[in-house]
């Protein structure tokens, strides 16, 4: 499982120019079953995504395809998390990984 932190860069003002492409990229990740959660980092600091069922190399390649990353609107940080315990509401994220 990966936590992807997308922190706005100095090019934050260009976000509106690439928002449609970013939204399509996000939707593609959800459609493929890779992204299970996304949202905004507060206050207005960027975005965050939780991704599952991919390797480190695969998620790096996927993140590199985000128009926000390509156009330097955000700086990505990929954090690998090996969950060992989850509340039952999130147990679907474990998929027998314990």
Tab-separated table of C-alpha atoms in Angstrom:
chain	number	residue	atom	x	y	z
A	1	UNK	CA	0.000	0.000	0.000
A	2	UNK	CA	1.211	3.481	-0.788
A	3	UNK	CA	0.389	6.935	0.462
A	4	UNK	CA	1.052	9.512	-2.230
A	5	UNK	CA	1.501	13.072	-1.054
A	6	UNK	CA	1.226	15.691	-3.805
A	7	UNK	CA	2.465	18.982	-2.352
A	8	UNK	CA	1.963	22.160	-4.365
A	9	UNK	CA	5.137	23.599	-5.858
A	10	UNK	CA	5.895	27.178	-6.852
A	11	UNK	CA	3.804	26.512	-9.996
A	12	UNK	CA	0.616	26.103	-7.954
A	13	UNK	CA	-1.021	28.926	-9.924
A	14	UNK	CA	-0.982	26.684	-13.030
A	15	UNK	CA	-3.183	24.031	-11.367
A	16	UNK	CA	-6.299	25.323	-13.101
A	17	UNK	CA	-4.638	24.798	-16.501
A	18	UNK	CA	-4.042	21.086	-15.844
A	19	UNK	CA	-6.979	20.250	-13.546
A	20	UNK	CA	-9.006	18.345	-16.172
A	21	UNK	CA	-6.031	16.123	-17.038
A	22	UNK	CA	-5.321	15.551	-13.349
A	23	UNK	CA	-8.947	14.548	-12.727
A	24	UNK	CA	-8.839	12.104	-15.664
A	25	UNK	CA	-5.579	10.651	-14.330
A	26	UNK	CA	-7.153	10.206	-10.882
A	27	UNK	CA	-10.257	8.571	-12.352
A	28	UNK	CA	-8.083	6.154	-14.325
A	29	UNK	CA	-6.401	5.077	-11.081
A	30	UNK	CA	-9.795	4.471	-9.481
A	31	UNK	CA	-11.102	2.638	-12.569
A	32	UNK	CA	-8.098	0.284	-12.453
A	33	UNK	CA	-8.702	-0.443	-8.757
A	34	UNK	CA	-5.355	1.064	-7.754
A	35	UNK	CA	-6.564	4.220	-6.009
A	36	UNK	CA	-8.929	3.660	-3.095
A	37	UNK	CA	-8.983	7.178	-1.627
A	38	UNK	CA	-8.013	10.675	-2.697
A	39	UNK	CA	-8.518	14.133	-1.312
A	40	UNK	CA	-7.114	17.575	-0.648
A	41	UNK	CA	-4.354	18.314	1.838
A	42	UNK	CA	-5.473	21.127	4.098
A	43	UNK	CA	-5.184	24.000	4.129
A	44	UNK	CA	-4.877	24.168	0.337
A	45	UNK	CA	-1.501	22.390	0.351
A	46	UNK	CA	-2.017	19.809	-2.416
A	47	UNK	CA	-3.508	16.339	-2.445
A	48	UNK	CA	-3.191	12.846	-1.102
A	49	UNK	CA	-3.951	9.401	-2.501
A	50	UNK	CA	-3.966	5.884	-1.092
A	51	UNK	CA	-2.998	3.232	-3.634
A	52	UNK	CA	-3.081	-0.567	-3.347
A	53	UNK	CA	-2.178	-3.700	-5.304
A	54	UNK	CA	0.809	-2.240	-7.175
A	55	UNK	CA	4.564	-2.447	-6.813
A	56	UNK	CA	6.785	0.498	-5.910
A	57	UNK	CA	7.989	0.700	-9.515
A	58	UNK	CA	4.425	0.632	-10.851
A	59	UNK	CA	3.205	3.403	-8.541
A	60	UNK	CA	6.248	5.522	-9.395
A	61	UNK	CA	5.397	5.143	-13.096
A	62	UNK	CA	1.722	5.938	-12.489
A	63	UNK	CA	2.514	9.047	-10.425
A	64	UNK	CA	4.932	10.243	-13.106
A	65	UNK	CA	1.997	10.281	-15.576
A	66	UNK	CA	-0.036	12.794	-13.527
A	67	UNK	CA	-0.236	16.070	-15.491
A	68	UNK	CA	0.290	17.953	-12.212
A	69	UNK	CA	3.600	16.114	-11.748
A	70	UNK	CA	4.628	16.471	-15.400
A	71	UNK	CA	3.977	20.232	-15.306
A	72	UNK	CA	5.588	20.675	-11.866
A	73	UNK	CA	2.353	21.859	-10.259
A	74	UNK	CA	2.995	19.387	-7.424
A	75	UNK	CA	5.949	17.546	-5.983
A	76	UNK	CA	5.132	13.887	-5.312
A	77	UNK	CA	6.243	11.908	-2.291
A	78	UNK	CA	5.500	8.184	-2.272
A	79	UNK	CA	5.398	6.489	1.122
A	80	UNK	CA	5.148	2.701	1.323
A	81	UNK	CA	3.027	1.415	4.191
A	82	UNK	CA	2.915	-2.247	5.215
A	83	UNK	CA	-0.264	-2.322	7.313
A	84	UNK	CA	-0.352	-4.762	10.172
A	85	UNK	CA	-3.652	-3.787	11.770
A	86	UNK	CA	-6.781	-1.980	10.611
A	87	UNK	CA	-10.137	-1.023	11.998
A	88	UNK	CA	-12.824	-3.287	10.563
A	89	UNK	CA	-14.045	-0.392	8.415
A	90	UNK	CA	-10.699	-0.507	6.584
A	91	UNK	CA	-10.082	-4.247	6.710
A	92	UNK	CA	-10.618	-4.506	2.951
A	93	UNK	CA	-7.268	-2.732	2.567
A	94	UNK	CA	-5.416	-5.590	4.251
A	95	UNK	CA	-6.424	-8.359	1.802
A	96	UNK	CA	-4.711	-11.059	3.872
A	97	UNK	CA	-1.483	-9.039	4.076
A	98	UNK	CA	-1.039	-9.697	7.789
